[in-house]
Amino acid sequence: MSPGHSPAATRPRLLDPDRLDAWLRRMPKTALHVHLEGTLEPELAFTLAERNAIEPGSPAFPYADLAALRAAYRFADLGAFLDVYYAACGVLRTADDFHDLARAYGDRVRAEGIRRAELFFDPQTHTRRGVGLSTVVRGLWSGLADARAHGVDVALIACFLRDAPVGHADDPAAADAGFTDPAQATAWATLRQVLEYNQRAPADESILGVGLDSYETPYPPELFAAVFARARAAGLRCTAHAGEEGPPAYIRAAIDTLGVSRIDHGVRCTEDAALLERLAAVHDTPTVVADFGEPHAIPLTVCPRSNYALKVFPDPARSNLLTLLRAGVQVCVNSDDPAYFGGYALENYRAVVDWLDPSFEELRQLARNGVHASWMPPAAKTTLLAEIDAWFAASP
Ligand code: ADE
Ligand code: ZN
């Protein structure tokens, strides 16, 4: 075991359960893997349904009441979860709805010591229902304004749905107003909408990058290679969900064919020793250097409670987060879909402590990795790393 990796010996007194939550909540941290649609709490879903005159229990929102929605929160796997997640998204219709969703999450972010949040949203989940991309993004940014005004640094990442049609590079550019044609909800059309949105948006309300999510198998990353190449050429940062349920080959393909600089989940990489080594190594490819500003490892944004809720690991103590950390992989702690998986940043850090028993130094490393893995400018990273170090140094 390397220095700093002896769990109990370095455990500080403050990690007694009574003080742990307050300490973890205030710890400076990042959130790099949160789906804004996955922050939709059941109560807000019903409020929005009522506001939009959507009948609970109808096909547009197939849950008769709060109890029925909560009862649906037992997931056999990723697919079973996504079925509920997409059904609940039916209540999100107007810019005000997206504002309220993002405002509720922004309030959490402020309360949880998050300094930098790189947030996913799924344009096609909404455009295929006739809700235009600019309605979604305008609402999200206005909902996030309060958190930003209080110093939280926020970026948005638009994810393509891997099970939706890829389409063609010459798909018509969708005019955002009156956008109703589901055929315009392909990955290619979505990329066009993102680029058009960015051309018109104020610089501080643009979309920073693209991702890839939704049902993982049987949709290998290479289906999206040309879309990602175009996104990359347009200056967007690139990440992808891979190796959550899908095989290690999907992680390799995301790196090799999509040119991503980060992997979301990626936990199945431990099944492939060469891949594990490759993730930990510093990459000097143009795509990695473009996203991080320097040669860099390929980080994994790991989501402990999500992995447990979706049965990626049958038993929480079997999470491989610390195995990855000890193998030199740049793993960080995230919440994925916090309204569905039992909690936000705090609950995920708390799960790591309770389930995996990391050392104090390992906890510090996980928090620091969130900064290394982010796409913040280098100077901002240096500042946040110093803040994290000071926080740990000042802890008894
Ligand atoms: N969309 C929302 N959450 C997701 C997850 N955990 N995996 C893939 N797609 C998602
Ligand atoms: Zn995710």
Short mmCIF file of C-alpha atoms and ligand atoms in Angstrom, two decimals:
data_model
loop_
_atom_site.label_atom_id
_atom_site.label_comp_id
_atom_site.label_asym_id
_atom_site.label_seq_id
_atom_site.Cartn_x
_atom_site.Cartn_y
_atom_site.Cartn_z
CA MET A 1 0.00 0.00 0.00
CA SER A 2 1.42 3.39 -0.93
CA PRO A 3 1.94 6.19 1.61
CA GLY A 4 -1.27 7.97 2.51
CA HIS A 5 -3.37 4.92 1.72
CA SER A 6 -3.65 3.41 5.16
CA PRO A 7 -7.33 3.92 5.95
CA ALA A 8 -7.91 3.91 9.68
CA ALA A 9 -4.48 5.17 10.77
CA THR A 10 -4.99 8.59 9.18
CA ARG A 11 -8.65 8.99 10.05
CA PRO A 12 -9.11 12.39 11.65
CA ARG A 13 -11.31 12.87 14.69
CA LEU A 14 -13.74 15.02 12.74
CA LEU A 15 -14.92 12.03 10.79
CA ASP A 16 -17.16 11.02 13.64
CA PRO A 17 -20.65 10.58 12.23
CA ASP A 18 -22.17 13.58 14.03
CA ARG A 19 -19.86 16.12 12.45
CA LEU A 20 -19.16 14.38 9.20
CA ASP A 21 -22.15 15.66 7.23
CA ALA A 22 -21.55 19.30 8.13
CA TRP A 23 -17.88 18.91 7.28
CA LEU A 24 -18.52 17.18 3.95
CA ARG A 25 -21.22 19.68 3.04
CA ARG A 26 -18.87 22.62 3.47
CA MET A 27 -15.89 20.94 1.81
CA PRO A 28 -15.09 22.86 -1.43
CA LYS A 29 -15.99 20.58 -4.33
CA THR A 30 -17.01 20.19 -7.96
CA ALA A 31 -20.01 18.54 -9.66
CA LEU A 32 -19.07 17.22 -13.09
CA HIS A 33 -21.69 14.55 -13.64
CA VAL A 34 -25.20 15.70 -12.83
CA HIS A 35 -28.12 15.49 -15.29
CA LEU A 36 -30.33 18.50 -14.65
CA GLU A 37 -33.36 16.44 -15.61
CA GLY A 38 -32.22 13.97 -12.94
CA THR A 39 -32.59 16.68 -10.28
CA LEU A 40 -36.37 16.80 -10.81
CA GLU A 41 -37.75 16.04 -7.36
CA PRO A 42 -41.19 14.36 -7.25
CA GLU A 43 -42.88 17.34 -5.58
CA LEU A 44 -41.68 19.72 -8.29
CA ALA A 45 -42.77 17.27 -10.99
CA PHE A 46 -46.35 17.40 -9.67
CA THR A 47 -46.23 21.20 -9.33
CA LEU A 48 -45.17 21.51 -12.95
CA ALA A 49 -47.77 18.99 -14.09
CA GLU A 50 -50.48 21.08 -12.45
CA ARG A 51 -49.13 24.33 -13.88
CA ASN A 52 -49.13 22.82 -17.36
CA ALA A 53 -52.58 21.22 -16.95
CA ILE A 54 -51.11 17.75 -17.39
CA GLU A 55 -53.32 15.09 -15.85
CA PRO A 56 -51.34 12.91 -13.42
CA GLY A 57 -51.69 9.33 -14.61
CA SER A 58 -52.11 10.38 -18.24
CA PRO A 59 -49.65 9.23 -20.94
CA ALA A 60 -47.86 12.62 -20.69
CA PHE A 61 -47.12 11.97 -16.99
CA PRO A 62 -48.05 8.41 -16.11
CA TYR A 63 -48.00 8.70 -12.28
CA ALA A 64 -51.30 9.22 -10.49
CA ASP A 65 -49.76 10.71 -7.34
CA LEU A 66 -46.54 11.18 -5.39
CA ALA A 67 -46.76 7.68 -3.94
CA ALA A 68 -47.03 6.16 -7.43
CA LEU A 69 -44.01 8.11 -8.65
CA ARG A 70 -41.97 7.21 -5.58
CA ALA A 71 -42.98 3.58 -5.93
CA ALA A 72 -41.48 3.62 -9.42
CA TYR A 73 -38.06 4.47 -7.91
CA ARG A 74 -36.90 0.88 -7.69
CA PHE A 75 -34.75 0.14 -10.66
CA ALA A 76 -33.66 -3.23 -11.96
CA ASP A 77 -31.05 -1.58 -14.18
CA LEU A 78 -30.19 1.52 -16.20
CA GLY A 79 -32.98 0.92 -18.71
CA ALA A 80 -35.64 0.64 -16.02
CA PHE A 81 -34.45 3.92 -14.50
CA LEU A 82 -34.40 5.73 -17.83
CA ASP A 83 -37.98 4.68 -18.55
CA VAL A 84 -39.08 6.58 -15.41
CA TYR A 85 -36.69 9.50 -15.98
CA TYR A 86 -38.01 10.17 -19.50
CA ALA A 87 -41.63 9.75 -18.39
CA ALA A 88 -41.16 12.35 -15.63
CA CYS A 89 -39.54 14.77 -18.10
CA GLY A 90 -42.99 15.08 -19.73
CA VAL A 91 -43.88 17.84 -17.22
CA LEU A 92 -41.04 20.12 -18.43
CA ARG A 93 -42.56 22.30 -21.13
CA THR A 94 -41.81 25.99 -20.76
CA ALA A 95 -38.77 28.13 -20.05
CA ASP A 96 -40.29 28.74 -16.58
CA ASP A 97 -40.32 24.99 -15.93
CA PHE A 98 -36.63 24.69 -16.82
CA HIS A 99 -35.95 27.78 -14.72
CA ASP A 100 -37.63 26.22 -11.67
CA LEU A 101 -35.79 22.94 -12.18
CA ALA A 102 -32.40 24.65 -12.42
CA ARG A 103 -33.18 27.11 -9.62
CA ALA A 104 -33.94 24.24 -7.23
CA TYR A 105 -30.67 22.56 -8.16
CA GLY A 106 -28.78 25.89 -7.96
CA ASP A 107 -30.00 26.27 -4.37
CA ARG A 108 -28.60 22.81 -3.57
CA VAL A 109 -25.30 23.65 -5.21
CA ARG A 110 -24.95 26.76 -3.07
CA ALA A 111 -25.76 24.81 0.09
CA GLU A 112 -23.32 22.02 -0.74
CA GLY A 113 -20.00 23.81 -1.15
CA ILE A 114 -19.90 23.24 -4.91
CA ARG A 115 -17.61 25.76 -6.54
CA ARG A 116 -17.76 24.49 -10.11
CA ALA A 117 -20.68 22.63 -11.73
CA GLU A 118 -20.53 21.22 -15.27
CA LEU A 119 -24.12 20.20 -15.83
CA PHE A 120 -25.65 17.83 -18.36
CA PHE A 121 -28.96 18.27 -20.06
CA ASP A 122 -30.58 16.21 -22.82
CA PRO A 123 -31.85 18.45 -25.65
CA GLN A 124 -33.52 15.62 -27.57
CA THR A 125 -35.63 14.60 -24.57
CA HIS A 126 -37.38 17.93 -25.05
CA THR A 127 -37.02 18.74 -28.75
CA ARG A 128 -38.68 15.45 -29.68
CA ARG A 129 -41.70 16.67 -27.68
CA GLY A 130 -41.73 19.98 -29.54
CA VAL A 131 -39.89 22.05 -26.92
CA GLY A 132 -37.17 24.10 -28.63
CA LEU A 133 -33.56 24.03 -27.52
CA SER A 134 -33.44 27.76 -26.76
CA THR A 135 -36.52 27.44 -24.51
CA VAL A 136 -34.67 24.77 -22.53
CA VAL A 137 -31.34 26.58 -22.34
CA ARG A 138 -32.75 30.03 -21.60
CA GLY A 139 -34.75 28.55 -18.74
CA LEU A 140 -31.76 26.65 -17.37
CA TRP A 141 -29.46 29.66 -17.42
CA SER A 142 -32.00 31.92 -15.76
CA GLY A 143 -32.57 29.29 -13.06
CA LEU A 144 -28.83 29.05 -12.46
CA ALA A 145 -28.34 32.83 -12.24
CA ASP A 146 -28.71 33.00 -8.47
CA ALA A 147 -26.10 30.30 -7.84
CA ARG A 148 -23.73 32.07 -10.24
CA ALA A 149 -24.35 35.40 -8.52
CA HIS A 150 -23.18 33.68 -5.32
CA GLY A 151 -19.91 32.62 -6.89
CA VAL A 152 -20.64 29.17 -8.26
CA ASP A 153 -18.96 28.67 -11.61
CA VAL A 154 -21.39 26.86 -13.95
CA ALA A 155 -21.08 25.29 -17.40
CA LEU A 156 -23.62 23.39 -19.51
CA ILE A 157 -23.00 20.20 -21.49
CA ALA A 158 -25.58 19.05 -24.07
CA CYS A 159 -25.80 15.26 -24.27
CA PHE A 160 -26.84 13.31 -27.33
CA LEU A 161 -29.15 10.38 -26.66
CA ARG A 162 -27.36 7.28 -27.91
CA ASP A 163 -30.62 5.43 -28.60
CA ALA A 164 -32.11 8.29 -30.69
CA PRO A 165 -31.43 8.58 -34.42
CA VAL A 166 -28.02 9.93 -35.40
CA GLY A 167 -29.42 11.49 -38.57
CA HIS A 168 -27.29 13.05 -41.29
CA ALA A 169 -24.81 15.87 -41.45
CA ASP A 170 -27.11 17.65 -43.90
CA ASP A 171 -30.20 17.48 -41.68
CA PRO A 172 -32.02 20.78 -41.98
CA ALA A 173 -31.07 23.27 -39.33
CA ALA A 174 -34.11 23.53 -37.11
CA ALA A 175 -35.56 26.96 -36.57
CA ASP A 176 -36.02 27.06 -32.87
CA ALA A 177 -39.34 28.87 -32.73
CA GLY A 178 -42.19 26.59 -33.67
CA PHE A 179 -39.90 23.61 -33.45
CA THR A 180 -42.15 20.60 -33.60
CA ASP A 181 -40.73 18.01 -35.96
CA PRO A 182 -39.37 15.01 -34.04
CA ALA A 183 -37.18 14.25 -37.07
CA GLN A 184 -35.21 17.30 -36.02
CA ALA A 185 -34.30 15.60 -32.76
CA THR A 186 -31.46 13.61 -34.28
CA ALA A 187 -27.91 13.96 -32.97
CA TRP A 188 -26.84 15.88 -36.06
CA ALA A 189 -29.77 18.32 -35.90
CA THR A 190 -29.12 18.73 -32.17
CA LEU A 191 -25.50 19.62 -32.79
CA ARG A 192 -26.61 22.23 -35.32
CA GLN A 193 -29.04 23.69 -32.81
CA VAL A 194 -26.29 23.84 -30.17
CA LEU A 195 -23.93 25.61 -32.56
CA GLU A 196 -26.64 28.04 -33.67
CA TYR A 197 -27.56 28.71 -30.07
CA ASN A 198 -23.90 29.39 -29.22
CA GLN A 199 -23.59 31.84 -32.10
CA ARG A 200 -26.43 33.93 -30.70
CA ALA A 201 -25.85 33.45 -26.96
CA PRO A 202 -23.92 35.82 -24.69
CA ALA A 203 -20.45 34.36 -24.11
CA ASP A 204 -21.21 33.52 -20.48
CA GLU A 205 -24.40 31.64 -21.42
CA SER A 206 -23.04 29.38 -24.11
CA ILE A 207 -22.90 25.58 -24.13
CA LEU A 208 -19.39 24.42 -23.26
CA GLY A 209 -19.43 20.85 -24.46
CA VAL A 210 -21.26 17.77 -25.61
CA GLY A 211 -21.77 14.37 -24.03
CA LEU A 212 -23.40 11.04 -24.84
CA ASP A 213 -25.90 9.33 -22.57
CA SER A 214 -29.09 7.23 -22.29
CA TYR A 215 -29.51 3.44 -22.78
CA GLU A 216 -25.93 2.27 -23.22
CA THR A 217 -26.19 -1.08 -25.01
CA PRO A 218 -26.42 -1.84 -27.88
CA TYR A 219 -25.34 1.65 -28.96
CA PRO A 220 -21.53 1.77 -29.26
CA PRO A 221 -19.87 5.18 -29.25
CA GLU A 222 -18.57 4.85 -32.80
CA LEU A 223 -22.10 5.50 -34.10
CA PHE A 224 -21.47 9.12 -33.10
CA ALA A 225 -17.88 9.52 -34.35
CA ALA A 226 -18.70 12.01 -37.13
CA VAL A 227 -21.00 14.07 -34.90
CA PHE A 228 -18.31 14.35 -32.23
CA ALA A 229 -15.66 15.21 -34.83
CA ARG A 230 -17.82 18.12 -35.97
CA ALA A 231 -18.49 19.19 -32.37
CA ARG A 232 -14.79 19.07 -31.64
CA ALA A 233 -13.96 21.09 -34.77
CA ALA A 234 -16.41 23.72 -33.56
CA GLY A 235 -14.51 24.01 -30.26
CA LEU A 236 -16.87 22.08 -27.98
CA ARG A 237 -15.42 19.97 -25.16
CA CYS A 238 -16.31 16.28 -25.39
CA THR A 239 -17.22 13.61 -22.85
CA ALA A 240 -19.29 10.40 -23.02
CA HIS A 241 -21.01 7.93 -20.74
CA ALA A 242 -19.27 4.60 -21.27
CA GLY A 243 -18.62 1.48 -19.23
CA GLU A 244 -21.57 2.03 -16.88
CA GLU A 245 -23.42 -1.04 -18.14
CA GLY A 246 -21.58 -1.35 -21.43
CA PRO A 247 -18.28 -3.24 -21.85
CA PRO A 248 -14.74 -1.82 -21.56
CA ALA A 249 -14.67 -1.75 -25.38
CA TYR A 250 -17.15 1.15 -25.23
CA ILE A 251 -14.69 3.12 -23.07
CA ARG A 252 -11.90 2.49 -25.57
CA ALA A 253 -14.19 3.48 -28.44
CA ALA A 254 -15.24 6.69 -26.69
CA ILE A 255 -11.58 7.68 -26.39
CA ASP A 256 -10.48 6.47 -29.81
CA THR A 257 -13.46 7.27 -32.03
CA LEU A 258 -15.12 10.19 -30.24
CA GLY A 259 -11.96 11.84 -28.96
CA VAL A 260 -13.43 12.49 -25.52
CA SER A 261 -11.21 13.87 -22.77
CA ARG A 262 -13.31 12.49 -19.94
CA ILE A 263 -15.42 9.37 -19.36
CA ASP A 264 -18.66 9.41 -17.39
CA HIS A 265 -18.89 6.34 -15.13
CA GLY A 266 -16.29 4.12 -16.86
CA VAL A 267 -16.27 1.79 -13.86
CA ARG A 268 -16.15 -1.38 -15.97
CA CYS A 269 -12.60 -0.43 -17.00
CA THR A 270 -11.32 -2.62 -14.14
CA GLU A 271 -12.20 -5.62 -16.35
CA ASP A 272 -9.40 -4.62 -18.73
CA ALA A 273 -5.97 -4.11 -17.13
CA ALA A 274 -4.45 -2.44 -20.19
CA LEU A 275 -7.34 0.02 -20.35
CA LEU A 276 -6.93 0.84 -16.67
CA GLU A 277 -3.29 1.73 -17.28
CA ARG A 278 -4.24 3.73 -20.32
CA LEU A 279 -6.75 5.84 -18.42
CA ALA A 280 -4.22 6.65 -15.71
CA ALA A 281 -1.52 7.64 -18.22
CA VAL A 282 -1.03 11.22 -19.35
CA HIS A 283 -2.36 11.72 -22.88
CA ASP A 284 -0.93 14.31 -25.20
CA THR A 285 -3.45 13.87 -28.02
CA PRO A 286 -4.77 17.11 -29.57
CA THR A 287 -8.27 16.42 -28.23
CA VAL A 288 -7.12 15.99 -24.63
CA VAL A 289 -4.82 19.01 -24.84
CA ALA A 290 -7.66 21.07 -26.36
CA ASP A 291 -9.98 20.30 -23.43
CA PHE A 292 -7.51 20.61 -20.56
CA GLY A 293 -5.01 23.04 -22.01
CA GLU A 294 -2.21 20.55 -21.37
CA PRO A 295 -1.43 16.81 -21.59
CA HIS A 296 -3.69 15.09 -19.10
CA ALA A 297 -5.03 11.76 -17.84
CA ILE A 298 -8.55 10.76 -18.87
CA PRO A 299 -10.65 11.20 -15.73
CA LEU A 300 -13.69 9.16 -14.74
CA THR A 301 -16.71 10.89 -13.20
CA VAL A 302 -17.93 8.13 -10.88
CA CYS A 303 -21.36 8.17 -9.22
CA PRO A 304 -21.44 5.82 -6.22
CA ARG A 305 -25.14 6.02 -5.35
CA SER A 306 -26.16 5.73 -8.97
CA ASN A 307 -24.04 2.63 -9.45
CA TYR A 308 -25.67 1.08 -6.42
CA ALA A 309 -29.23 2.10 -7.35
CA LEU A 310 -28.80 0.75 -10.89
CA LYS A 311 -27.15 -2.47 -9.70
CA VAL A 312 -23.88 -1.84 -11.49
CA PHE A 313 -22.44 -3.17 -8.22
CA PRO A 314 -24.67 -5.58 -6.34
CA ASP A 315 -23.36 -4.44 -2.98
CA PRO A 316 -22.22 -0.88 -2.19
CA ALA A 317 -18.99 -2.05 -0.58
CA ARG A 318 -18.08 -3.60 -3.94
CA SER A 319 -17.84 -0.18 -5.65
CA ASN A 320 -14.42 -0.03 -7.29
CA LEU A 321 -13.94 3.71 -6.69
CA LEU A 322 -10.98 3.29 -4.36
CA THR A 323 -9.48 0.50 -6.47
CA LEU A 324 -9.46 2.97 -9.35
CA LEU A 325 -8.01 5.75 -7.20
CA ARG A 326 -5.25 3.47 -5.92
CA ALA A 327 -4.48 2.39 -9.50
CA GLY A 328 -3.77 6.03 -10.31
CA VAL A 329 -6.97 6.72 -12.27
CA GLN A 330 -8.28 10.26 -11.86
CA VAL A 331 -11.66 9.41 -10.35
CA CYS A 332 -13.97 11.95 -8.77
CA VAL A 333 -17.29 11.71 -6.88
CA ASN A 334 -20.57 12.72 -8.51
CA SER A 335 -24.32 12.28 -8.12
CA ASP A 336 -25.65 11.53 -11.67
CA ASP A 337 -29.43 11.82 -11.09
CA PRO A 338 -29.65 12.89 -7.47
CA ALA A 339 -33.44 13.07 -7.22
CA TYR A 340 -33.60 9.38 -8.15
CA PHE A 341 -30.57 7.82 -6.50
CA GLY A 342 -30.75 8.94 -2.89
CA GLY A 343 -28.91 12.19 -2.90
CA TYR A 344 -26.70 14.98 -4.08
CA ALA A 345 -22.99 15.64 -3.62
CA LEU A 346 -23.10 15.35 0.15
CA GLU A 347 -24.88 11.99 0.13
CA ASN A 348 -22.45 10.62 -2.44
CA TYR A 349 -19.38 11.66 -0.45
CA ARG A 350 -21.07 10.29 2.64
CA ALA A 351 -21.67 7.00 0.82
CA VAL A 352 -17.98 6.84 -0.08
CA VAL A 353 -17.02 7.28 3.57
CA ASP A 354 -19.61 4.85 4.93
CA TRP A 355 -19.25 2.16 2.30
CA LEU A 356 -15.57 2.30 1.38
CA ASP A 357 -13.73 3.72 4.37
CA PRO A 358 -11.23 5.93 2.52
CA SER A 359 -8.31 7.57 4.29
CA PHE A 360 -8.33 11.30 4.92
CA GLU A 361 -5.71 11.69 2.18
CA GLU A 362 -7.86 9.68 -0.24
CA LEU A 363 -10.82 11.93 0.47
CA ARG A 364 -8.66 14.95 -0.27
CA GLN A 365 -7.47 13.29 -3.47
CA LEU A 366 -11.05 12.64 -4.60
CA ALA A 367 -11.97 16.28 -4.05
CA ARG A 368 -8.82 17.45 -5.86
CA ASN A 369 -9.52 15.07 -8.74
CA GLY A 370 -12.83 16.84 -9.30
CA VAL A 371 -10.84 19.98 -10.04
CA HIS A 372 -8.29 18.22 -12.25
CA ALA A 373 -11.10 16.52 -14.18
CA SER A 374 -13.02 19.74 -14.76
CA TRP A 375 -12.73 21.94 -17.83
CA MET A 376 -12.09 25.09 -15.78
CA PRO A 377 -9.35 27.46 -16.91
CA PRO A 378 -5.96 26.61 -15.31
CA ALA A 379 -5.86 29.67 -13.04
CA ALA A 380 -9.28 28.85 -11.60
CA LYS A 381 -8.13 25.28 -10.99
CA THR A 382 -5.10 26.47 -9.07
CA THR A 383 -7.30 28.64 -6.86
CA LEU A 384 -9.79 25.87 -6.13
CA LEU A 385 -7.07 23.29 -5.45
CA ALA A 386 -5.53 25.68 -2.93
CA GLU A 387 -8.95 26.12 -1.32
CA ILE A 388 -9.39 22.37 -1.00
CA ASP A 389 -5.91 21.93 0.43
CA ALA A 390 -6.52 24.71 2.94
CA TRP A 391 -9.82 23.09 3.95
CA PHE A 392 -8.15 19.75 4.62
CA ALA A 393 -5.14 21.35 6.32
CA ALA A 394 -7.44 23.23 8.70
CA SER A 395 -9.40 20.10 9.59
CA PRO A 396 -8.46 18.59 12.95
N1 ADE B 1 -29.21 9.84 -18.41
C1 ADE B 1 -29.47 10.23 -17.16
N2 ADE B 1 -28.79 9.47 -16.29
C2 ADE B 1 -28.08 8.57 -17.00
C3 ADE B 1 -27.19 7.54 -16.68
N3 ADE B 1 -26.87 7.22 -15.42
N4 ADE B 1 -26.65 6.81 -17.69
C4 ADE B 1 -26.97 7.10 -18.95
N5 ADE B 1 -27.81 8.07 -19.30
C5 ADE B 1 -28.36 8.81 -18.34
ZN ZN B 2 -25.00 10.13 -16.07
#
